[in-house]
Coordinates of C-alpha atoms in Angstrom, one line a residue:
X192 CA 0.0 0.0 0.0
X193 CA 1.5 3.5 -0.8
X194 CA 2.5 5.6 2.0
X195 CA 0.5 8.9 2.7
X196 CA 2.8 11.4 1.2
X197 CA 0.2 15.5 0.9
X198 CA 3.5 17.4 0.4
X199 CA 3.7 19.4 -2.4
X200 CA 7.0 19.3 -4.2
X201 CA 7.9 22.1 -7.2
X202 CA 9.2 19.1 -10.2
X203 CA 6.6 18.2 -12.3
X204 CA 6.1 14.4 -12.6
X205 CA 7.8 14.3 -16.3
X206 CA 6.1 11.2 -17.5
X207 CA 3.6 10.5 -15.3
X208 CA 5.8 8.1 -12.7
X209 CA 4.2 6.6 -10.1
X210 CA 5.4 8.2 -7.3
X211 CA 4.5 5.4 -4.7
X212 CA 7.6 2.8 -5.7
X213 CA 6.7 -0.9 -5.0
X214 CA 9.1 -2.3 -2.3
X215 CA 10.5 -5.8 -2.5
X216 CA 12.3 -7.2 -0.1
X217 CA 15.3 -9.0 -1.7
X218 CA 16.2 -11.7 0.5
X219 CA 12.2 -13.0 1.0
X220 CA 12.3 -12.9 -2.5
X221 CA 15.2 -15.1 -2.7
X222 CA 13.6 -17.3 -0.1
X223 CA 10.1 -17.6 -2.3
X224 CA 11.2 -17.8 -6.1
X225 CA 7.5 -17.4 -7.2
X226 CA 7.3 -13.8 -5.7
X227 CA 9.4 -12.5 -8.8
X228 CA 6.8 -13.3 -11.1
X229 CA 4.4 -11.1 -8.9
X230 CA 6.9 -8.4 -9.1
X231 CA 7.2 -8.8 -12.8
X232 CA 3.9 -8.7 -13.4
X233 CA 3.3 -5.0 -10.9
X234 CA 6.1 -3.5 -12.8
X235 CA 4.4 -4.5 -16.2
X236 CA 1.0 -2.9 -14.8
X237 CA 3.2 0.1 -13.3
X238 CA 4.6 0.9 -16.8
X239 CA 1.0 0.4 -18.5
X240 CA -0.2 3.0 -15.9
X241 CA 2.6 5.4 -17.0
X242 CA 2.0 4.6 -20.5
X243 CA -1.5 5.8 -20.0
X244 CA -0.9 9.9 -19.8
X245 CA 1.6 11.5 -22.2
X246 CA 4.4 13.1 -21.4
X247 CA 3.9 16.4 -19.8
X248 CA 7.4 18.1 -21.1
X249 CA 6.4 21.9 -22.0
X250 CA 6.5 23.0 -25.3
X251 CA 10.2 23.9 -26.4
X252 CA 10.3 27.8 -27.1
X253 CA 13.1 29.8 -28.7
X254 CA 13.7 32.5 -26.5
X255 CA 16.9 34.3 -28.2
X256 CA 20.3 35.1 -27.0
X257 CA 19.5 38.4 -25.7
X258 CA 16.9 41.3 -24.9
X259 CA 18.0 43.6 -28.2
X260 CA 19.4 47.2 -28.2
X261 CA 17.2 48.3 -25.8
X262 CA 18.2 45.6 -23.4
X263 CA 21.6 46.2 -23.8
X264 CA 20.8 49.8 -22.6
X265 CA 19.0 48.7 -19.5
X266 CA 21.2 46.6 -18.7
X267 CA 24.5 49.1 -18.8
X268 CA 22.4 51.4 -16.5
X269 CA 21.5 48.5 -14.3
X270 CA 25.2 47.7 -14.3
X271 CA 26.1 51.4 -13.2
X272 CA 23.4 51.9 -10.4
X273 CA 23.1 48.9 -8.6
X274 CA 25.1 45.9 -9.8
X275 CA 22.9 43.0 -8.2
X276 CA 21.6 39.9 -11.0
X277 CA 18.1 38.8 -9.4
X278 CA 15.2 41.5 -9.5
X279 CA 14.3 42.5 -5.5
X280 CA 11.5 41.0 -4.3
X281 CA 10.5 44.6 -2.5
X282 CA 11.4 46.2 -5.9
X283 CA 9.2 49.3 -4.8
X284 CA 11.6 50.2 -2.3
X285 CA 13.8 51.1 -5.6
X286 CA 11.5 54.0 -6.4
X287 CA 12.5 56.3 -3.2
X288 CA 9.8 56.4 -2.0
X289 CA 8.5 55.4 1.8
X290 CA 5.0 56.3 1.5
X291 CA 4.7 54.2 -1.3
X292 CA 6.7 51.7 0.1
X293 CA 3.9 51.5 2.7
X294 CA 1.0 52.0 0.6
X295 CA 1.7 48.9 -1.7
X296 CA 2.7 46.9 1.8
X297 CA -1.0 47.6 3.1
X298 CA -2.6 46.9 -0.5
X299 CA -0.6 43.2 0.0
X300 CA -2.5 43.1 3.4
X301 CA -5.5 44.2 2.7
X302 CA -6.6 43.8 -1.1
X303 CA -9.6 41.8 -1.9
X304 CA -8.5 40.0 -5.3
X305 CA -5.2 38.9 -3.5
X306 CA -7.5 37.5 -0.3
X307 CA -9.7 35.5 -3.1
X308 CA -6.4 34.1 -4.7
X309 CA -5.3 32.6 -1.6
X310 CA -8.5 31.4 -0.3
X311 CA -8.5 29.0 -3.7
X312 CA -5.5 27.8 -2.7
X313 CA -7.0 26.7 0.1
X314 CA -9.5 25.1 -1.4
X315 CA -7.1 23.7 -4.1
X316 CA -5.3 22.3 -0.8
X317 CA -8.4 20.5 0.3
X318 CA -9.1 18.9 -3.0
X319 CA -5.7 17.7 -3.6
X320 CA -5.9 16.3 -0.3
X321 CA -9.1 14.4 -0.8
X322 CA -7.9 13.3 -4.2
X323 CA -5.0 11.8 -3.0
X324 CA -6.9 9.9 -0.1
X325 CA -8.4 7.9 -2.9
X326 CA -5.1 6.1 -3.4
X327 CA -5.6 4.5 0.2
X328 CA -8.2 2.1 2.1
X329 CA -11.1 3.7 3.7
X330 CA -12.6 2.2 6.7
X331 CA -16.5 1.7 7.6
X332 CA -18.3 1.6 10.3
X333 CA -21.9 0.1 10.6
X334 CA -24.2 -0.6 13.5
X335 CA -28.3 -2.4 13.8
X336 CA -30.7 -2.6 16.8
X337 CA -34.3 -4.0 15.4
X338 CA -37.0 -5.4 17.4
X339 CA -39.7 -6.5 14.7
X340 CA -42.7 -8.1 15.6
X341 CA -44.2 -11.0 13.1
X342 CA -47.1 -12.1 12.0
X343 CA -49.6 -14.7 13.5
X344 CA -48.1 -17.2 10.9
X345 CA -45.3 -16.9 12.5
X346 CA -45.5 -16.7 15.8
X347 CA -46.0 -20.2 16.5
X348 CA -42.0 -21.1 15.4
X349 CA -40.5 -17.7 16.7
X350 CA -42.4 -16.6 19.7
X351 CA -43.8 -13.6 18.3
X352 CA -41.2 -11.0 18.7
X353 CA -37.7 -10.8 17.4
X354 CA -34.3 -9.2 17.8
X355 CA -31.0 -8.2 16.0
X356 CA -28.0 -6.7 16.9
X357 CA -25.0 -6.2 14.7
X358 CA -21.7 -4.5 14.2
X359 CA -19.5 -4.6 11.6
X360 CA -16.2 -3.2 9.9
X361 CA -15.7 -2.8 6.7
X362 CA -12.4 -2.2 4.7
X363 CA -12.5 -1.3 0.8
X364 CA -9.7 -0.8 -1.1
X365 CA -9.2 -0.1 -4.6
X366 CA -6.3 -1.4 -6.1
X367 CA -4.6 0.9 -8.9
X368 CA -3.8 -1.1 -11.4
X369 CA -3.9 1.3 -14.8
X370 CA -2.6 4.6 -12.5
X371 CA -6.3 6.4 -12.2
X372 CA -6.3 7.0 -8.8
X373 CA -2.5 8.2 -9.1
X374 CA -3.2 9.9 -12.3
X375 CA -6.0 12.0 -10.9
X376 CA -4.0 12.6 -7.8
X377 CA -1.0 13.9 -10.0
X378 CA -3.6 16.3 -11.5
X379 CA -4.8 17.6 -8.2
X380 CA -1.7 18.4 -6.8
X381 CA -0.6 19.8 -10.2
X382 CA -3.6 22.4 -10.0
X383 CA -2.6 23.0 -6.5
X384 CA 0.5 23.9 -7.8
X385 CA -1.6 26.4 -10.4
X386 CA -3.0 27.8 -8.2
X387 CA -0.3 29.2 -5.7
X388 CA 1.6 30.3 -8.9
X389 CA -2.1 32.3 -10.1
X390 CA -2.1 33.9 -6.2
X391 CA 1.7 35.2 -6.8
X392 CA 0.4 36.4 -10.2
X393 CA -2.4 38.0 -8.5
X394 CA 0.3 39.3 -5.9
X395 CA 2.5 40.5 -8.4
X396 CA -0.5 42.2 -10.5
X397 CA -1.7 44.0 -7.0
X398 CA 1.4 45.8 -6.2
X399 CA 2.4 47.0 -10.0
X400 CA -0.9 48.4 -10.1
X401 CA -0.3 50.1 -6.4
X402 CA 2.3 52.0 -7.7
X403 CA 0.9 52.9 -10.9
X404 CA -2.2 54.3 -9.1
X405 CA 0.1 56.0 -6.7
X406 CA 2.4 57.6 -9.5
X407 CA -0.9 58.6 -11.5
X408 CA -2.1 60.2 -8.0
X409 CA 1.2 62.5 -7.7
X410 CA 1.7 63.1 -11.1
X411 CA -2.2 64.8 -11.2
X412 CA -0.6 66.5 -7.7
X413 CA 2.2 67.6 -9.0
X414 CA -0.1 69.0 -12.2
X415 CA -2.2 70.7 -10.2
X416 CA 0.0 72.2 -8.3
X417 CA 1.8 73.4 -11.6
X418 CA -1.6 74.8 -12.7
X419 CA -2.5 76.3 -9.1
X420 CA 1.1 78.5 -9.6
X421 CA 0.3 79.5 -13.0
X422 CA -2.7 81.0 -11.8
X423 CA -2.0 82.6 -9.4
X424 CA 0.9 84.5 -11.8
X425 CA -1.9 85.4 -14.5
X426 CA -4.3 86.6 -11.6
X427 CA -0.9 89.1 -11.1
X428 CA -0.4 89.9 -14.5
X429 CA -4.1 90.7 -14.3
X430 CA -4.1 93.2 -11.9
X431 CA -1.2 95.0 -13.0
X432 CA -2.7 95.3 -16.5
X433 CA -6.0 96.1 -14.8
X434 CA -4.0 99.1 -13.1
X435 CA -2.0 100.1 -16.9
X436 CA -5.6 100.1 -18.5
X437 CA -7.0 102.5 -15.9
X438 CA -4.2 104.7 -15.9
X439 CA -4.8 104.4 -20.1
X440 CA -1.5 102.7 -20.5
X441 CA -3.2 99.7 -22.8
X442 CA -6.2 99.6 -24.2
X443 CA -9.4 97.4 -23.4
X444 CA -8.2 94.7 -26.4
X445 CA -4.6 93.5 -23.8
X446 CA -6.9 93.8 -20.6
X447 CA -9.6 91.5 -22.1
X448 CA -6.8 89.1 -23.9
X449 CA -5.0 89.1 -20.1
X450 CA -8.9 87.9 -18.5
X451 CA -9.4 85.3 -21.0
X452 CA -5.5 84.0 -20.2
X453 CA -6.8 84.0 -16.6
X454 CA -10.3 82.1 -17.3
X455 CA -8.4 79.7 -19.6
X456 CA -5.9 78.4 -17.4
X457 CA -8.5 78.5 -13.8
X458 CA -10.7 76.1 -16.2
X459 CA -8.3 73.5 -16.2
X460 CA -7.9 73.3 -12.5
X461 CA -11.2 71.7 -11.7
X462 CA -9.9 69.1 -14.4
X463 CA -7.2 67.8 -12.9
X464 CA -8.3 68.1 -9.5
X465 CA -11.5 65.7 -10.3
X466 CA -8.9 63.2 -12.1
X467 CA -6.6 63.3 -9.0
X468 CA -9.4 62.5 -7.0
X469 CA -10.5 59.3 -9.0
X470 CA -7.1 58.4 -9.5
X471 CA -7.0 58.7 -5.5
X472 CA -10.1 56.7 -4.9
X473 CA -9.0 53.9 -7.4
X474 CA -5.9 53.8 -5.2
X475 CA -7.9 53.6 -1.7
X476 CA -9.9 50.6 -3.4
X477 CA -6.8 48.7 -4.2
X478 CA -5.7 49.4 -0.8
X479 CA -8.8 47.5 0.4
X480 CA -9.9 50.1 2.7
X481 CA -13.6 50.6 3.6
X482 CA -16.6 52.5 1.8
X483 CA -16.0 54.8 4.9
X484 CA -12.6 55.3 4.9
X485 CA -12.8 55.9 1.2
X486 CA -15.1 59.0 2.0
X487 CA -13.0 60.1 5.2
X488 CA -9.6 59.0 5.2
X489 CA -6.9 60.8 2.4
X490 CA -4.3 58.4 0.9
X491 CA -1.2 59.2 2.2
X492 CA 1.6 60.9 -0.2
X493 CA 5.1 61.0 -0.2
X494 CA 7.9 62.5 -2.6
X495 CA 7.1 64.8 -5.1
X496 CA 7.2 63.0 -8.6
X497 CA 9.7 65.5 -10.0
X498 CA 11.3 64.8 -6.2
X499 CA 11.5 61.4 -7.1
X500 CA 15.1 59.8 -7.5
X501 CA 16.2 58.5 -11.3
X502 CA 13.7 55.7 -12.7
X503 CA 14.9 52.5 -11.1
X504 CA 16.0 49.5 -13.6
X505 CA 15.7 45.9 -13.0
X506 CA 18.0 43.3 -13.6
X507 CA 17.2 42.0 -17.3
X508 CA 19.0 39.2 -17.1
X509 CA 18.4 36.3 -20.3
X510 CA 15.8 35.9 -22.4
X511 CA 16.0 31.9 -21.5
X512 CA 16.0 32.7 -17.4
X513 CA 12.4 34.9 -17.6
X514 CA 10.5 30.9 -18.4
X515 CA 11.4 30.5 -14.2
X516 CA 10.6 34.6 -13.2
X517 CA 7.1 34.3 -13.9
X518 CA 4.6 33.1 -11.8
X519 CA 2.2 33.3 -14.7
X520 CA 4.4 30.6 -16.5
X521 CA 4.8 28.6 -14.0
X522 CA 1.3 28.6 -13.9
X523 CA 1.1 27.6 -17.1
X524 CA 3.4 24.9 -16.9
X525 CA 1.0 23.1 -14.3
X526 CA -2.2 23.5 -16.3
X527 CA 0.0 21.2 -18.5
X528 CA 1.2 18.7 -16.0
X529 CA -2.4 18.3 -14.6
X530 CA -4.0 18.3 -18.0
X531 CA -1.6 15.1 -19.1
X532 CA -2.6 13.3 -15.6
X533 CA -6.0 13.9 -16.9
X534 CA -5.2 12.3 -20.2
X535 CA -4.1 9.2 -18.0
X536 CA -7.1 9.3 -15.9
X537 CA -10.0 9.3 -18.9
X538 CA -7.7 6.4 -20.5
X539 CA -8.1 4.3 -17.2
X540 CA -11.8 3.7 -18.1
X541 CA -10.9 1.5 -20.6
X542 CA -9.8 -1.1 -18.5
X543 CA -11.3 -2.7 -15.0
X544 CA -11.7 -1.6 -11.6
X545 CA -10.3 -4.0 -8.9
X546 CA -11.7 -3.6 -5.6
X547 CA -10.8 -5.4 -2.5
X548 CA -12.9 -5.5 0.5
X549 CA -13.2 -7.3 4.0
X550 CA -15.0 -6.6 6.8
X551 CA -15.8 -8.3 10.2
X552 CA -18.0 -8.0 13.1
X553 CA -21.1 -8.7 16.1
X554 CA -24.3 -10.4 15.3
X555 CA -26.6 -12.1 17.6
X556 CA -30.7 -12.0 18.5
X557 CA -30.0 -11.3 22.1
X558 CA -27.7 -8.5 23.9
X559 CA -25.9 -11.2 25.8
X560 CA -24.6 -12.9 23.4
X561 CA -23.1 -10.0 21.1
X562 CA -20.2 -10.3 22.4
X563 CA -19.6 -14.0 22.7
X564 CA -16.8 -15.6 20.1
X565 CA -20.0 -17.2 18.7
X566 CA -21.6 -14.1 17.2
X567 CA -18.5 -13.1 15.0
X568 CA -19.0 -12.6 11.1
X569 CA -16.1 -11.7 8.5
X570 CA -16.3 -11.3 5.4
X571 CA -13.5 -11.3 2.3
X572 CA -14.6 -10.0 -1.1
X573 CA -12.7 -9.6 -4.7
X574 CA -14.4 -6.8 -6.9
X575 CA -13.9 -6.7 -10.7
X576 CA -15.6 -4.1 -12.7
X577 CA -15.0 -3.0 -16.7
X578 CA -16.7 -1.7 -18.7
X579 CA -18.5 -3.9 -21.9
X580 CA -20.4 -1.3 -24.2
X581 CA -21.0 2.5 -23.0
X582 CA -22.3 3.9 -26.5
X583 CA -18.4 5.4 -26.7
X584 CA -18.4 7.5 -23.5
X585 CA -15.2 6.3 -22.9
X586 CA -13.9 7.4 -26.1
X587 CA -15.8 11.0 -25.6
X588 CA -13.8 11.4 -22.6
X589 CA -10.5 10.3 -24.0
X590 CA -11.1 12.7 -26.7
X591 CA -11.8 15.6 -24.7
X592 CA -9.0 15.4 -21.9
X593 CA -6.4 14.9 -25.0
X594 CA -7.9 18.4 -26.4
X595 CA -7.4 19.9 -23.1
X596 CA -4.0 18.4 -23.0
X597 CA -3.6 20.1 -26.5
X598 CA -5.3 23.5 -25.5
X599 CA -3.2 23.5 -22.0
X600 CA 0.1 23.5 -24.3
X601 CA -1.5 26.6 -26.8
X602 CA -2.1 28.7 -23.7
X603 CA 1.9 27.9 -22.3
X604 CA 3.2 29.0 -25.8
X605 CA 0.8 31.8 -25.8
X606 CA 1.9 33.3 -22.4
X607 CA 5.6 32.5 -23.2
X608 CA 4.9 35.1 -26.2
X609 CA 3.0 37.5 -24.1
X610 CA 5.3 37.6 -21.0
X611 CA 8.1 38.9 -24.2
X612 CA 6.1 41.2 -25.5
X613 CA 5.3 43.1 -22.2
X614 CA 9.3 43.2 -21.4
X615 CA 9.7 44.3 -25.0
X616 CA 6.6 46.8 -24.6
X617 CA 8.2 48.3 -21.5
X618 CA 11.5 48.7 -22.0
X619 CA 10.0 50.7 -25.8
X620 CA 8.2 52.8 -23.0
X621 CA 11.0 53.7 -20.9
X622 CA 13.4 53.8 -23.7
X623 CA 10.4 56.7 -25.5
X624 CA 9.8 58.5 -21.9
X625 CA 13.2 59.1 -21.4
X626 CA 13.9 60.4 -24.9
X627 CA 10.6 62.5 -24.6
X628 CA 11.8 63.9 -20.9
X629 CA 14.9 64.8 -22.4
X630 CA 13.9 67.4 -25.2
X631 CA 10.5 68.5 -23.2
X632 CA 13.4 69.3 -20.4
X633 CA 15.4 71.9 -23.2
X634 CA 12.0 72.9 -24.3
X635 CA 10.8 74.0 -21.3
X636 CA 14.7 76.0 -20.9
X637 CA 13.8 77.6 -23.7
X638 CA 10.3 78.5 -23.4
X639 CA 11.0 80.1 -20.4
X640 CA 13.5 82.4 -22.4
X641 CA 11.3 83.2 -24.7
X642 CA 8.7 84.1 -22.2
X643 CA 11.1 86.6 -20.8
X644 CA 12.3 88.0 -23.7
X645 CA 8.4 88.6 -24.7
X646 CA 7.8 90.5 -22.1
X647 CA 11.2 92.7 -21.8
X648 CA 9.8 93.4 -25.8
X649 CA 6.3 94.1 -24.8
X650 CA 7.3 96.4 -21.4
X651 CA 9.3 98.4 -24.9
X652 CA 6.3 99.0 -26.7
X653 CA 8.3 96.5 -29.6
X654 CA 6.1 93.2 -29.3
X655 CA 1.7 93.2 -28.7
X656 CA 1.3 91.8 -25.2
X657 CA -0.4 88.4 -27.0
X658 CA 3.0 87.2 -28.2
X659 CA 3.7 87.2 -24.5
X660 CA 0.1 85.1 -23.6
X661 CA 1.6 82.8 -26.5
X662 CA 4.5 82.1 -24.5
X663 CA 3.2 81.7 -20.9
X664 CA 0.5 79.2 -22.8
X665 CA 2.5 77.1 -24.3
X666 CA 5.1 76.9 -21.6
X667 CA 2.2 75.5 -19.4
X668 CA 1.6 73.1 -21.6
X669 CA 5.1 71.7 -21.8
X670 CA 5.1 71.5 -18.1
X671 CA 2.0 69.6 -17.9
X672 CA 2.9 67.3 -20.4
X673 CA 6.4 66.8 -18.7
X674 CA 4.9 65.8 -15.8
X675 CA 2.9 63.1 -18.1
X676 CA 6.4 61.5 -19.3
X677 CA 7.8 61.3 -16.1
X678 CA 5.0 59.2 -14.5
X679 CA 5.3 57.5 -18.1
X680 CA 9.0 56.5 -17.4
X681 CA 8.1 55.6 -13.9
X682 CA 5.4 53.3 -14.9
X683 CA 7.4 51.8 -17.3
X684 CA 9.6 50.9 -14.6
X685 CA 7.0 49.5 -13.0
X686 CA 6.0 47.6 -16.0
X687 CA 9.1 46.2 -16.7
X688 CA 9.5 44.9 -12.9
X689 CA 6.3 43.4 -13.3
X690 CA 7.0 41.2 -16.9
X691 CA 10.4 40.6 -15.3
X692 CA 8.5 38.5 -12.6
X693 CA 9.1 40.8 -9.8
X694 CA 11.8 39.1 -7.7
X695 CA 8.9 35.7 -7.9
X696 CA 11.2 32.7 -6.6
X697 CA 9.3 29.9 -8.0
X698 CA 7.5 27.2 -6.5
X699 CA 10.2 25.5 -4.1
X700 CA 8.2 24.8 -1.0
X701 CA 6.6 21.7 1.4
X702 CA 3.4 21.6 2.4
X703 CA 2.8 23.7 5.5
X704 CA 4.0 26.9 4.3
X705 CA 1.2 27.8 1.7
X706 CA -0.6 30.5 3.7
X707 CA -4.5 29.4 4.3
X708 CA -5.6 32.8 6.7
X709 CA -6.2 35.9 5.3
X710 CA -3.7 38.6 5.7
X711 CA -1.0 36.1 5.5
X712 CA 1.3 37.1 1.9
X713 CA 4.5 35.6 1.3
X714 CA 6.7 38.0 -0.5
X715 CA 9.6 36.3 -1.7
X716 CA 9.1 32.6 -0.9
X717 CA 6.3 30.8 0.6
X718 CA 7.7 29.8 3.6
X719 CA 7.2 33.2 4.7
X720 CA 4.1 35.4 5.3
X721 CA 3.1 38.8 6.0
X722 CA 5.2 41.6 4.2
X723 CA 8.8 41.5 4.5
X724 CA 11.0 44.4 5.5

């Protein structure tokens, strides 16, 4: 009988082996000849049992030599800032920043998605521990007390009235000959495994989007703020050219053109303050904080974005190495191992069931005797069920595990290409940001140049005082969309961290360490929970 054995080990069963060995003792079996031919014959049903699901190998996928231009240029500024090979586990600790440091700690606490993800795994945990109780004996339990009175016709032989009392055991065991019950144990344990690797995606997916919300919040801060100062210079341009027009210095045209500059830029205010605010309530939300503290309570901020320290970079690393970054992989990778145990399974009702069963017990018509050697009862019985003709249910079932077998390996190839193109998409980001942050920076030198020089021409008398409004307008704008690059290349960091796996370490952990309460997050392995650092 196989030992019980619920821990949950990261290597895929490649082939299907059964992972309950058969034991032999070698000198009884030189002592009894005839028990090799019993071995012979369980290794031959061993290998038909492993024969029965396909190999559960992922597909091969050529991943490239290296990242490309781009990736040669992340990884030289890696190299210069920090000169570390694995990506941090706490990479948002790179960005500077200790209120966000804290906010995507409590979002990891707190957030409802990643509370869902790891209750499945505890249900996944229960199932692949019922599954894999299958492969054992179970043990029943069964006990009578009847009085039953009889008919008149009876009576005469039996007095009338008559008792029974009875206790029994029963055990049942079902011996896996074509791997069924080890198949669809594989498969179970194999989802298990899914599962934890979908609850670090889920993880993963929570605190990226923390610190894009939080970015968003302080880039729309850091807006306002530039449009609260702009106003507040055109509300003193206004009153000085309120006092030139009533001393008849300008006419009514420059006053009006000077209240319409004013009216213009207090219109965009309300703008970006409403977007701050939703970006600031979408952040609350993924902080998992209540309907009342999303009325009351202000998300906390930190650093200025344009206070913010260079973009970090993460370690790029090979193509070949992001296949064991990425819990989204890994996740595929099970969804293959459990679909080829499945393959196995659905061909095991081709062939019989074996089922051994004995049981022993009480019996007796009267309570004193119950317990007398006398009123014993046993019991040994040999089951043997196959199927004859099911109208090709068999082969329907066959058919359909081996599509899901097919449709598990699609979806690997298909994340493979997708977890590429999201390292490729973000380092394009950064690589655009940082060439956009670069001329909007000597734009904005030389807007406000040409802002002064405007003026100096219209205090003259050599320039009309709109070629100044032209200026100030347009030097606004630069500023505000300087502000949107930067939180652009920041995100992109973020990005890139994220489709780089974010420090994810892989499934390498026993059973115990999964967490099953809420509030319980492993950051870097699963042995550990809550939020490190």
């Amino acid at each position: 009988m196989p030992a019980a054995d619920f821990s949950l080990q990261p290597v895929r069963p490649r082939g299907l082996a059964d992972p309950h060995p058969l034991r032999r003792d070698a000198s009884a079996t030189a002592r009894r000849p005839r028990r090799s031919v019993a071995a012979m014959l369980a290794a031959a049903l061993l290998l038909s049992a492993c024969a029965l699901a396909p190999d559960d190998a992922p597909p091969v996928m050529d991943t490239g030599a290296g990242w490309g231009e781009r990736g040669r240029v992340a990884a030289a500024e890696r190299a210069a800032e920090l000169p570390d090979t694995d990506v941090d586990a706490d990479w948002w600790r790179n960005f500077g920043d200790p209120a966000l440091t804290r906010l995507v700690e409590e979002a990891l606490l707190a957030n409802d998605d990643l509370l869902l993800a790891i209750e499945r795994v505890t249900e996944a945990r229960a199932t692949a521990r019922g599954t894999g109780a299958e492969l054992f004996p179970s043990l029943d339990g069964s006990g009578d007390a009847a009085r039953n009175g009889l008919s008149e016709a009876s009576r005469a032989s039996t007095g009338g009235v008559v008792n029974s009392f009875s206790a029994s055991a029963a055990l049942s065991y079902e011996v896996d000959l074509w791997g069924r019950l080890s198949n669809a144990d594989r498969a179970a344990r194999a989802r298990l495994l899914q599962t934890v690797a979908n609850r670090d995606v889920v993880r993963l997916t929570v605190a990226a989007d923390t610190a894009n919300a939080y970015l968003q919040m302080r880039s729309l801060d850091l807006q306002l703020e530039i449009a609260e100062r702009t106003l507040a210079a055109r509300e003193e341009t206004l009153g000085l050219q309120q006092a030139q027009y009533e001393a008849g210095a300008i006419d009514a045209l420059n006053l009006a053109q000077a209240r319409s500059e004013r009216e213009s830029t207090r219109a965009q205010i309300p703008e970006i303050r409403g977007n701050r605010d939703q970006a600031e309530n979408a952040l609350a939300v993924l902080l998992g904080r209540s309907p009342r503290a999303l009325i009351a309570d202000q998300v906390e901020r930190g650093r200025s974005l344009d206070a913010l320290p260079e973009a970090p970079v993460p370690p790029m690393g090979l193509p070949s190495e992001l296949l064991l970054r990425r819990p989204d992989i890994a996740a595929a990778e099970q969804n293959i191992a459990a679909a080829a145990a499945d393959v196995g399974v659905a061909r095991a009702g081709y062939y019989p069931r074996l089922t051994l069963t004995a049981s022993a017990g009480q019996q007796s018509s009267e309570l004193n005797d119950f317990l007398s050697s006398g009123a014993s009862i046993w019991g040994l019985a040999l089951g043997l069920t196959g199927p004859i003709f099911d109208f090709g249910r068999t082969d329907a079932q066959v058919e359909a595990a081996k599509s899901r077998f097919a449709q598990a390996a699609m979806s690997y190839r298909q994340t493979v290409r997708t977890a590429f193109r999201e390292v490729l998409d973000a380092l394009a980001a950064r690589s655009a940001a940082e060439g956009q942050i670069e001329a909007q920076t000597a734009q904005i030198a030389e807007l406000t140049r040409t802002v002064e020089l405007a003026r100096l021409r219209y205090d003259a008398g050599y320039a009309d005082y709109l070629d100044v409004l032209d200026a100030e307008r347009t030097l606004l704008n630069v500023e505000l969309s300087r502000v949107s690059t930067r939180r652009t290349l920041y995100s992109a960091s973020v990005d890139l961290y994220k489709a780089l796996g974010g420090g994810w370490e892989g499934l390498a952990w026993t059973t115990g360490t999964v967490p099953t309460e809420p509030g319980t997050i492993p950051v870097s392995a699963p042995a550990e929970t809550g939020v490190r650092g």
